[in-house]
Coordinates of C-alpha atoms and ligand atoms in Angstrom, one line a residue:
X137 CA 90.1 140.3 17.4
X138 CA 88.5 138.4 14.2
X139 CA 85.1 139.5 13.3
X140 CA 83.1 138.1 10.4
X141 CA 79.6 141.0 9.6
X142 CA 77.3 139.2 7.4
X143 CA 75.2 141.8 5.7
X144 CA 77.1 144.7 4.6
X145 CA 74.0 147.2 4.2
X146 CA 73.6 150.7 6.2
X147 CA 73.9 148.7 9.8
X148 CA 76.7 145.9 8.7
X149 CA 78.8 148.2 6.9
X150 CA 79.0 150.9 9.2
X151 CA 79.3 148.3 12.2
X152 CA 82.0 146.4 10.5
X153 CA 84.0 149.3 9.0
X154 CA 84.0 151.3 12.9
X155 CA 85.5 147.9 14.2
X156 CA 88.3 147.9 11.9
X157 CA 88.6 151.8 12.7
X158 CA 89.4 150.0 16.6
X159 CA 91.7 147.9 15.5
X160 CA 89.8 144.4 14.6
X161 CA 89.8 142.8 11.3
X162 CA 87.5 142.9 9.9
X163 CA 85.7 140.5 6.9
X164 CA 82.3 141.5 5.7
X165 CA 80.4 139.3 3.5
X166 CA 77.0 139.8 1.3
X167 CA 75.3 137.7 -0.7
X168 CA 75.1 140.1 -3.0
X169 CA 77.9 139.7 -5.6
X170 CA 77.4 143.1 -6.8
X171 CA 77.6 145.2 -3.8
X172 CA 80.6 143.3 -2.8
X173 CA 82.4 143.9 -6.0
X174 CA 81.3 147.4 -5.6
X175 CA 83.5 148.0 -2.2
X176 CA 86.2 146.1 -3.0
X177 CA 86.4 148.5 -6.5
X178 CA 87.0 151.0 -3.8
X179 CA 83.1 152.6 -3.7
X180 CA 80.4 152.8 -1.7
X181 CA 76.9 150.6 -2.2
X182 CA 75.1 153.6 0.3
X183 CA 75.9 157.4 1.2
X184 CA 76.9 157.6 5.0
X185 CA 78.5 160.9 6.2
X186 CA 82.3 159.9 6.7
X187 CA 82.0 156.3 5.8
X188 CA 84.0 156.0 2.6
X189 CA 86.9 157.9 3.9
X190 CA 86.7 155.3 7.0
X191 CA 86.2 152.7 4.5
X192 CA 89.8 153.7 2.4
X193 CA 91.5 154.1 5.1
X194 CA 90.9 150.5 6.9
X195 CA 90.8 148.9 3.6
X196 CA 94.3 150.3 2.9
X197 CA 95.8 148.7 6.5
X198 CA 94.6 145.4 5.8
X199 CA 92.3 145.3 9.0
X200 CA 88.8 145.3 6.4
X201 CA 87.9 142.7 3.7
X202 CA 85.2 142.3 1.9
X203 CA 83.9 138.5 0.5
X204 CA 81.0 137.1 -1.1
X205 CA 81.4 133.8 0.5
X206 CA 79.5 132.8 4.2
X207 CA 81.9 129.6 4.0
X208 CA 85.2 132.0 4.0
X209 CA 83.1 134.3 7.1
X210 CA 82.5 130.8 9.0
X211 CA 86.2 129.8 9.2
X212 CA 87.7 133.7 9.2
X213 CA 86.5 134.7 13.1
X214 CA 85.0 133.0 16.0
X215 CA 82.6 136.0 16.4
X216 CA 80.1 136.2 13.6
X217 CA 77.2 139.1 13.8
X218 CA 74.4 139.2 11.9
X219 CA 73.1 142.2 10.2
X220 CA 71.3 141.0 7.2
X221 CA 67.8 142.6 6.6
X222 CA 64.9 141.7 8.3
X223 CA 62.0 143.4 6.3
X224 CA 58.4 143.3 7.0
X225 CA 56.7 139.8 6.4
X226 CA 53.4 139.4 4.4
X227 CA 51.5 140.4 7.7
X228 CA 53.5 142.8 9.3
X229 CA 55.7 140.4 11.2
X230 CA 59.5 140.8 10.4
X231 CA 60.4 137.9 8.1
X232 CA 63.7 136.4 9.3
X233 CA 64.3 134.0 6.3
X234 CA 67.6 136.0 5.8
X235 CA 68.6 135.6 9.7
X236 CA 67.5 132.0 9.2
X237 CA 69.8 131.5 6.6
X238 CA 72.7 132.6 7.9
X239 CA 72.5 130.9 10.9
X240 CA 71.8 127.5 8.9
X241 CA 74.9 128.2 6.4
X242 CA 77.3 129.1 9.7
X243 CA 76.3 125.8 11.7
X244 CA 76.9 124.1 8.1
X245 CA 80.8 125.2 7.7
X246 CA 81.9 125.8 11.6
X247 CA 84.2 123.7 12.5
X248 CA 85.2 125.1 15.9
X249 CA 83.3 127.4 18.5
X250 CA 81.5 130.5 16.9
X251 CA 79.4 133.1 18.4
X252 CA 76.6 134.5 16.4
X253 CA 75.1 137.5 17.3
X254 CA 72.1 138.7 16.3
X255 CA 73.1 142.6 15.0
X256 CA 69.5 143.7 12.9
X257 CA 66.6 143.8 14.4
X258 CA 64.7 141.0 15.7
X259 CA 61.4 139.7 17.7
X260 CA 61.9 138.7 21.2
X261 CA 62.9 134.7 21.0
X262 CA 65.1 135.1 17.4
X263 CA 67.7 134.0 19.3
X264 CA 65.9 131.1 20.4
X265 CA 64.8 130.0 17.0
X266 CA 68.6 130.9 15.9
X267 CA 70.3 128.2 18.3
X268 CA 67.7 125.3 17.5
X269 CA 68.5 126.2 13.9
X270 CA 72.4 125.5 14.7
X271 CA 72.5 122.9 16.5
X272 CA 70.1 121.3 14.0
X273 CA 72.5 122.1 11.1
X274 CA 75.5 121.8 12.7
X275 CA 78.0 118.7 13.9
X276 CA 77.1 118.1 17.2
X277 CA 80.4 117.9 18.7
X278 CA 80.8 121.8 18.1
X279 CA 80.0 124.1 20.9
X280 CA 78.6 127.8 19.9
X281 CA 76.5 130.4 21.6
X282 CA 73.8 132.9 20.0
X283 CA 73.5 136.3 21.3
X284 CA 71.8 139.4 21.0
X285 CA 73.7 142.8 20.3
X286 CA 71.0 145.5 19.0
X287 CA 72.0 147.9 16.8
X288 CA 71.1 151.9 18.0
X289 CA 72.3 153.6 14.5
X290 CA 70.9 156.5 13.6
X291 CA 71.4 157.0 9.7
X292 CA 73.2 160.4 9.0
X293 CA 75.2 159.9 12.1
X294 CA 75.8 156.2 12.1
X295 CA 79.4 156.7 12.8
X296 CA 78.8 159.1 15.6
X297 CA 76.4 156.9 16.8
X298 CA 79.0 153.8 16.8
X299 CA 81.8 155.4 18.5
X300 CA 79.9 157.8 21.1
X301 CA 76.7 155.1 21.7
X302 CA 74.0 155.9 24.7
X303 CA 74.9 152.3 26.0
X304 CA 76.0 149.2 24.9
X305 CA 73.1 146.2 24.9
X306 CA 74.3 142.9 25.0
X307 CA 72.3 140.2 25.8
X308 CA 74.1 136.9 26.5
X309 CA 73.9 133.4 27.7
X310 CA 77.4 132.1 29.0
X311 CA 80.1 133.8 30.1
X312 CA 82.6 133.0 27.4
X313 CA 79.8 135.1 24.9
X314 CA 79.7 138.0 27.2
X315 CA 83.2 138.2 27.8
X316 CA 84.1 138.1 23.5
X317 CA 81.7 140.7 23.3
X318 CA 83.4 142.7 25.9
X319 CA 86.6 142.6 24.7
X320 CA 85.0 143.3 21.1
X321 CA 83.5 146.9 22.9
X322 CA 86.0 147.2 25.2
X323 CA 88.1 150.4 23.2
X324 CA 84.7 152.4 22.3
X325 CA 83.6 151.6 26.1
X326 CA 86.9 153.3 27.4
X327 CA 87.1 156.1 25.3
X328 CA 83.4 157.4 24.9
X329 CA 82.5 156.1 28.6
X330 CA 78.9 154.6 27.8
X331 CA 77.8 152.2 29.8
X332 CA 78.1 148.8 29.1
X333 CA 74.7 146.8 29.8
X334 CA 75.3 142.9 30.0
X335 CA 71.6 141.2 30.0
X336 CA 69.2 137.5 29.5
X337 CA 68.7 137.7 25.4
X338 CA 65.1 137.8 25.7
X339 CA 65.5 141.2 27.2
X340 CA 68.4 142.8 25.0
X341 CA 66.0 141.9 22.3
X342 CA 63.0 143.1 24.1
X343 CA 65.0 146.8 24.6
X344 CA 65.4 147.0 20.7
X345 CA 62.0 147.1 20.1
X346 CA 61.1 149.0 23.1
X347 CA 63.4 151.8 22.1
X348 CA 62.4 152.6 18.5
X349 CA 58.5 152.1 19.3
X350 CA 58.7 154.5 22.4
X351 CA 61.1 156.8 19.8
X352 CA 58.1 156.1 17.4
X353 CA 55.4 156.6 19.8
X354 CA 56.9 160.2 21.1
X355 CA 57.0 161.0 17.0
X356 CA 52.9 160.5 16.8
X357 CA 52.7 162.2 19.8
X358 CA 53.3 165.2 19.2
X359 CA 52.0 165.0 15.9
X360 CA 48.8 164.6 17.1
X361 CA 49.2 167.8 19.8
X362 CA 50.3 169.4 16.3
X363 CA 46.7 168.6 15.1
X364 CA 45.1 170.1 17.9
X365 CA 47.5 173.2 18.1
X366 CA 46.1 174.1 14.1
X367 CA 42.5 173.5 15.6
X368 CA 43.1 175.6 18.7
X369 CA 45.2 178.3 17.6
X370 CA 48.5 177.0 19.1
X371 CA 52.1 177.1 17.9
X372 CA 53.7 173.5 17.9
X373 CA 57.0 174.3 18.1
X374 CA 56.6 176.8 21.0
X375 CA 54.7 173.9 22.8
X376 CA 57.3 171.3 21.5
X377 CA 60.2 173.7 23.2
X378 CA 57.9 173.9 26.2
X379 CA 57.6 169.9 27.0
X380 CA 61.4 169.3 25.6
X381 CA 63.0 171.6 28.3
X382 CA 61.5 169.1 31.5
X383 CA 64.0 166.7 31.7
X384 CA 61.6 164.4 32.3
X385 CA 60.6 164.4 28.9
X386 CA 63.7 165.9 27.0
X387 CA 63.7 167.9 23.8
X388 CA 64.5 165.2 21.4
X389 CA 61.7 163.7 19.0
X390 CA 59.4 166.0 19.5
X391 CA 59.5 167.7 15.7
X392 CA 56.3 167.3 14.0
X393 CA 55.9 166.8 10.2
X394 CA 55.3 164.4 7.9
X395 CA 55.6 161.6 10.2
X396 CA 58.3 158.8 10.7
X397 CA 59.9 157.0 7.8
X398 CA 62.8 155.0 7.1
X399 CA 64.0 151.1 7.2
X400 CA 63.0 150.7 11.1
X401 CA 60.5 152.9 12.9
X402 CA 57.9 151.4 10.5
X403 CA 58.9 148.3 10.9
X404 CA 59.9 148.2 14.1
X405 CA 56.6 149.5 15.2
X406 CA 55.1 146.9 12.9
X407 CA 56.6 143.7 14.3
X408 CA 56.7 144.4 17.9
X409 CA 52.8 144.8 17.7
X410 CA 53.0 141.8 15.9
X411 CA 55.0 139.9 18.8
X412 CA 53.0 141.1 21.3
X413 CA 50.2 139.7 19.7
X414 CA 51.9 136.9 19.2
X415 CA 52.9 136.4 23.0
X416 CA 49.5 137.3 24.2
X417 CA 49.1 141.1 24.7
X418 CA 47.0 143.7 22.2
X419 CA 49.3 146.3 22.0
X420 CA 46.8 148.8 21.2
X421 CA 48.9 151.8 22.0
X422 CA 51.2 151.1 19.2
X423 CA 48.8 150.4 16.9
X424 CA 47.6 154.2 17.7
X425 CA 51.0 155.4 17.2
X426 CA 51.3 153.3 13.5
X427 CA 47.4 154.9 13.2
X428 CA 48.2 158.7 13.8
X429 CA 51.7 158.5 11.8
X430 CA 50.0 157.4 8.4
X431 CA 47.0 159.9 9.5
X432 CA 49.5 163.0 9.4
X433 CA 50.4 162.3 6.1
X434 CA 47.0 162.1 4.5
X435 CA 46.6 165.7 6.7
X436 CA 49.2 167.1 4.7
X437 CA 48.1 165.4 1.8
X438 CA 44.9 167.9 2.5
X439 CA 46.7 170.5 2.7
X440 CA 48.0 170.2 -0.9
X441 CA 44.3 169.3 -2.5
X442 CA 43.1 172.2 -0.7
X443 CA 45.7 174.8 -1.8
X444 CA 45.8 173.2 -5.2
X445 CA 41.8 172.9 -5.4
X446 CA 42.4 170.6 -8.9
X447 CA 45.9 168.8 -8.9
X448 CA 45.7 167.6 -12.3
X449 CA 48.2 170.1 -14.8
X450 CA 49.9 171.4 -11.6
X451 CA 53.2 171.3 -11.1
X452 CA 54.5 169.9 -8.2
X453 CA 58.5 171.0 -7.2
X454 CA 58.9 168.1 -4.0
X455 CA 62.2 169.0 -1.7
X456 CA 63.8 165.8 -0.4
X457 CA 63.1 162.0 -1.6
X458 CA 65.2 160.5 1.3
X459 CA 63.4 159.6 4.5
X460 CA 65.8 161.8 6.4
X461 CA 68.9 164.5 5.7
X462 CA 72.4 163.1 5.3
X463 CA 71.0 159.5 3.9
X464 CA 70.5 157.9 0.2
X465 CA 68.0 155.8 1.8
X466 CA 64.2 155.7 0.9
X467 CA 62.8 152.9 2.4
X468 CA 59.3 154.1 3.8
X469 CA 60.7 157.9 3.1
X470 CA 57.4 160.5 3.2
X471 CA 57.9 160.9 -0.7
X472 CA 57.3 157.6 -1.4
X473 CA 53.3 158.5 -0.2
X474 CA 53.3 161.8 -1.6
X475 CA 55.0 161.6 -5.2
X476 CA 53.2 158.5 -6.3
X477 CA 48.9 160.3 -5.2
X478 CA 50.8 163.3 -6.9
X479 CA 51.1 161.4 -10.5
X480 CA 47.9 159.2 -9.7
X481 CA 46.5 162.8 -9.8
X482 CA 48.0 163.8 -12.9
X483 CA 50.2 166.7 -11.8
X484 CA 53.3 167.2 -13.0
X485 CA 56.2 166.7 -9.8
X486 CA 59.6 167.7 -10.3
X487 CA 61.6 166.2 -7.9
X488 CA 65.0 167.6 -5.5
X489 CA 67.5 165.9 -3.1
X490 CA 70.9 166.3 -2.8
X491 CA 71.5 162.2 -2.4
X492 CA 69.1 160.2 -2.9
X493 CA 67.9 160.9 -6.7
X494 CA 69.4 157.6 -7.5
X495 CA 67.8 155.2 -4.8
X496 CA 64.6 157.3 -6.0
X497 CA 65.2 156.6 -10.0
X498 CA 65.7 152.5 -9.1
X499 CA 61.7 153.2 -8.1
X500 CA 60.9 156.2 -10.2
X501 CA 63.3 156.1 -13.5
X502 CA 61.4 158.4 -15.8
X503 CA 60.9 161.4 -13.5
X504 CA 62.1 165.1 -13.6
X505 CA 64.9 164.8 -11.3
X506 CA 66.8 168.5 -10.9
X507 CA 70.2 169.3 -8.9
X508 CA 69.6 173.0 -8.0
X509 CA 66.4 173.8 -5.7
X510 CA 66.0 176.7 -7.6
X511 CA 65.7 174.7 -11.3
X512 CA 63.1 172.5 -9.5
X513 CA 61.0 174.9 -8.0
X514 CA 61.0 176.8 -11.5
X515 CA 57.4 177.1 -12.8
X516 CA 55.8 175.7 -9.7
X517 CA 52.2 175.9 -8.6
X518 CA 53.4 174.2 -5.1
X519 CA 56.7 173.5 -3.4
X520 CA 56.3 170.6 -1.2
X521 CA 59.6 170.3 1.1
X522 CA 59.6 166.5 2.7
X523 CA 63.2 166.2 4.5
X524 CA 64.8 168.4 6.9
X525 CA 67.4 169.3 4.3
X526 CA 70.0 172.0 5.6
X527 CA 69.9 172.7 1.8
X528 CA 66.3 173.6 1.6
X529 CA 66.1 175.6 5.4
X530 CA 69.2 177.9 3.7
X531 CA 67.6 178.1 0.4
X532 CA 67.2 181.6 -1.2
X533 CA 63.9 182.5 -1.1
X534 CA 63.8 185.4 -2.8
X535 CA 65.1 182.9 -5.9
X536 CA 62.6 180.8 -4.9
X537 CA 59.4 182.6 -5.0
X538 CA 61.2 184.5 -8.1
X539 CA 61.1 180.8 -10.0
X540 CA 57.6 180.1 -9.2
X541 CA 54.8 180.2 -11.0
X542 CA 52.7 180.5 -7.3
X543 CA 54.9 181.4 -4.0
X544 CA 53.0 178.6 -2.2
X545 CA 54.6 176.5 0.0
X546 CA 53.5 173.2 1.7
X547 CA 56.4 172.9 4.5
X548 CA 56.0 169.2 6.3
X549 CA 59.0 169.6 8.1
X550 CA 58.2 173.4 9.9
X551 CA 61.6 174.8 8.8
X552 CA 60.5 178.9 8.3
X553 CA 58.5 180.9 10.6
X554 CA 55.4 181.3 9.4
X555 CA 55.2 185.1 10.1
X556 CA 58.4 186.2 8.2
X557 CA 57.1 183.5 5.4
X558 CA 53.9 185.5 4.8
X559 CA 55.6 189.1 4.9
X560 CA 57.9 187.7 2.0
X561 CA 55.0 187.1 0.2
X562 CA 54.5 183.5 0.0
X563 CA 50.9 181.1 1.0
X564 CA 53.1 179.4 3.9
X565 CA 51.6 175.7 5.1
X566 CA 53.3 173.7 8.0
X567 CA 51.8 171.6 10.6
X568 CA 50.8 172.2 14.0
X569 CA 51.0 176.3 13.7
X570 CA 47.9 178.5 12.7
Ligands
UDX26 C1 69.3 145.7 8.7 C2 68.0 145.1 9.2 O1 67.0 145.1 8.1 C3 67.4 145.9 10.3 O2 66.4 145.1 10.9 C4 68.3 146.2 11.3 O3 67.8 146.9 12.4 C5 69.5 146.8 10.7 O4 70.1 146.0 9.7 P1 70.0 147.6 6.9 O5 71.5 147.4 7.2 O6 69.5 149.0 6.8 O7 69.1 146.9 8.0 O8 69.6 146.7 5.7 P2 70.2 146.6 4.2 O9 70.9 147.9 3.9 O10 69.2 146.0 3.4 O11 71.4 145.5 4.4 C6 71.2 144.1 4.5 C7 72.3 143.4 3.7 O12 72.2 142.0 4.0 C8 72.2 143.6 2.2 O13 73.4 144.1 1.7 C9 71.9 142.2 1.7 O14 72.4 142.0 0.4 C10 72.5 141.3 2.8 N1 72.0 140.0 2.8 C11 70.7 139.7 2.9 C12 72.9 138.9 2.9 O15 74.1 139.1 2.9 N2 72.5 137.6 3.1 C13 71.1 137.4 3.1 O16 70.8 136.2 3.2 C14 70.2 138.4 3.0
UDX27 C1 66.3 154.8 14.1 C2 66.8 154.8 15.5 O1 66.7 156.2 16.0 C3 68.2 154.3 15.7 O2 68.5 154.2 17.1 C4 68.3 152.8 15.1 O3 67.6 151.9 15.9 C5 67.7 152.8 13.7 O4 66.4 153.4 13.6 P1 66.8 156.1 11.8 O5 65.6 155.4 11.3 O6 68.1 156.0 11.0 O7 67.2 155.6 13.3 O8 66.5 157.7 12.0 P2 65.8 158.6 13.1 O9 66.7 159.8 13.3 O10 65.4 157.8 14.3 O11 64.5 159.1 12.3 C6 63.5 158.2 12.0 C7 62.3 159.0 11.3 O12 61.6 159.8 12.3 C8 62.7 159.9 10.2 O13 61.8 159.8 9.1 C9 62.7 161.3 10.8 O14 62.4 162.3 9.9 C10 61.5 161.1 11.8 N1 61.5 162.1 12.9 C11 62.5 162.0 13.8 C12 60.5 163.0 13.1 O15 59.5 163.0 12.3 N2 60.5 163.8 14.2 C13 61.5 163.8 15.1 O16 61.5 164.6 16.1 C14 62.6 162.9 14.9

């Protein structure tokens, strides 16, 4: 089948390239000139684990193009999904200007049936909004449907994540929609065997934002059960593995740290408190959940003014910019709170991360950015390790505490035991173990 992917970022790209993988073609457009002449150079705009190679390869067969023009995605496929961004408005609410647009540039050029499905993610009643917006721009002889497909991506494994989903949400308003959106998911429904789930839009929209809160709201949890392990003596992670092994409950999102960053949790969190509001309920759980994530950071923060005593001199060698490992991606990372109190505070930070230096130097240009951990951590009063790296958990650490000017080590993502930390002679901090 013809599919036109408007918004070729970490969800459109990885969407539009895994359809071409199953035999579609493919054209994805962006309005951005410059990422678009970027892929069709032959590289890659983001860092995803297997994507370029996927990328080359459907390229190379003719089933994936890339355009700069909506007017050329309009007229190329009767099945148009949406996955431009939808960042947080002034208030907290997701601003859909970008979904606006696009749906107001499709209804200008179609000339014949589409389908535009909403891909990124989106307060309960887009679609609504979406299809008064087309049939206001568009002829009204034309027929078209809107309909909501929610994206479940995990960055790092996006691919895995595309081809082996949980389930399939579709949510759908005629029958001629549900069945184009079958036949789109038809080969990954065969092969990986998910399930999938044909629902009213309202709700497929609805299970979006239910998903990544309740993800987000199992995050805080047990980041505040890791506050009261430190008070009472208790180790997180043995309570963590404890809770994880009922089924009930699963073992899954339940590592403290830092808290939750990246493009959605955040945001996600942000705007579904914000629809609620909007609808009529006070979604005061939530608002806990967005409460106790930005509290654990500011706990950790403690940590490091407490070790440090005066920050101002110190230097700072920070493990991992990205907001998670395997990603270039920084949006609401953990560094992005730390590294900028850090200079407010006049230390010196010297910064590590296998990908995402250059996202990071687009915010941060004139920092000391270092390729080996070892370089970084040179001279150190404090190592501060922020992403899960496998990097940093297989780091030497007899280098390590060799380079460093004080073996101290504030851990927000509990990678070492604490026990064999201390007997190699470092000051070991990690959250939610005394
Ligand atoms: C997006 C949404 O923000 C998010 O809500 C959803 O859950 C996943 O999809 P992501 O793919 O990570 O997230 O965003 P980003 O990498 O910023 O990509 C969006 C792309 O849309 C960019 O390449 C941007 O240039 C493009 N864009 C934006 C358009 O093509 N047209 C527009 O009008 C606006
Ligand atoms: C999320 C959703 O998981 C995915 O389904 C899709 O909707 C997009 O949003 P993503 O943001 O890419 O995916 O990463 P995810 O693995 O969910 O991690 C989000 C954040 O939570 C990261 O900062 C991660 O470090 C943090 N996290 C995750 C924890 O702090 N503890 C955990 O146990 C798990």
């Amino acid at each position: 089948m013809k599919i036109t992917i408007v918004g070729t970022g970490y969800v459109g790209l990885v969407t539009g390239t895994c359809f071409a993988e199953i035999g579609h073609d493919v054209l994805c457009v962006d309005n951005d000139e410059r990422k678009i002449k970027v892929l069709k150079s032959g590289q890659m705009p983001i860092y995803e684990p297997g994507l370029e190679e996927m990328v080359h390869r459907n390229v190379a067969s003719g089933r994936l193009k890339f355009s700069g023009s909506i007017e050329e995605g309009t007229a190329f496929a009767e099945v148009i999904f949406i996955a431009v961004g939808t960042p947080p408005g002034y208030k907290g609410q997701a601003n859909l200007s970008y979904v606006e647009q696009v749906g107001r540039k499709v209804a200008e050029h179609m000339t014949g049936y589409r389908l535009l499905v909403e891909k990124s993610t989106v307060p309960v009643n887009t679609a609504e909004q979406l299809k008064r917006t087309v049939a206001k721009y568009s002829r009204s002889d034309i027929d078209f449907d809107v309909a909501s497909n929610p994206e479940f991506l995990r960055e790092g494994c996006a691919i895995d994540d595309a081809f082996k989903p949980d389930r399939i949400v579709v949510g759908v308003e005629s029958e001629r929609a549900g069945k184009l959106l079958q036949a789109i998911y038809d080969p990954i429904v065969k092969k990986s065997g998910c399930e999938f789930l044909q629902m009213n839009i309202a709700s497929a929209e609805l299970t979006k934002h239910a998903s990544n809160s309740f993800l987000a709201m199992k995050i805080s949890y047990i980041n505040a059960v890791s506050r009261v392990c430190e008070l009472a003596g208790a180790d997180i992670e043995q309570v963590a593995h404890g809770m994880g092994l009922d089924k009930r409950i699963g073992p899954r999102f339940l590592d403290a740290g830092v808290g939750y960053g990246g493009s959605c949790f955040p945001k996600d969190v942000d705007a579904f408190v914000h629809i609620a509001d909007h609808l009529g309920y006070d979604f005061e759980l939530l608002k806990e959940v967005q409460r106790i994530n930005h509290s654990q950071r500011e706990h950790v923060m403690k940590k490091i003014q407490h070790e440090l005593w005066v920050i101002q001199d110190k230097t700072v060698a920070v493990l991992g910019l990205a907001f998670k490992p395997e990603t270039d991606d920084v949006r609401e990372a953990p560094s992005l709170y730390f590294i900028p109190q850090l200079l407010e505070a006049r230390a010196r930070v010297k910064l590590w991360d296998p990908v995402a230096q250059e996202k990071f130097k687009e915010l941060h240009p004139t920092l000391d950015y270092y390729s080996d951990i070892v370089e970084c951590a040179k001279d150190a009063d404090l190592l501060l390790i922020l992403t899960d790296w496998p990097q940093v958990k297989g780091m030497d650490l007899v280098k390590i505490k060799g380079a460093m000017r004080c073996p101290v080590i504030v851990d927000g993502r509990n990678l070492f035991d604490p026990e064999d930390m201390k007997n190699r002679g470092f000051t070991y901090h990690c959250v939610g173990r005394a």
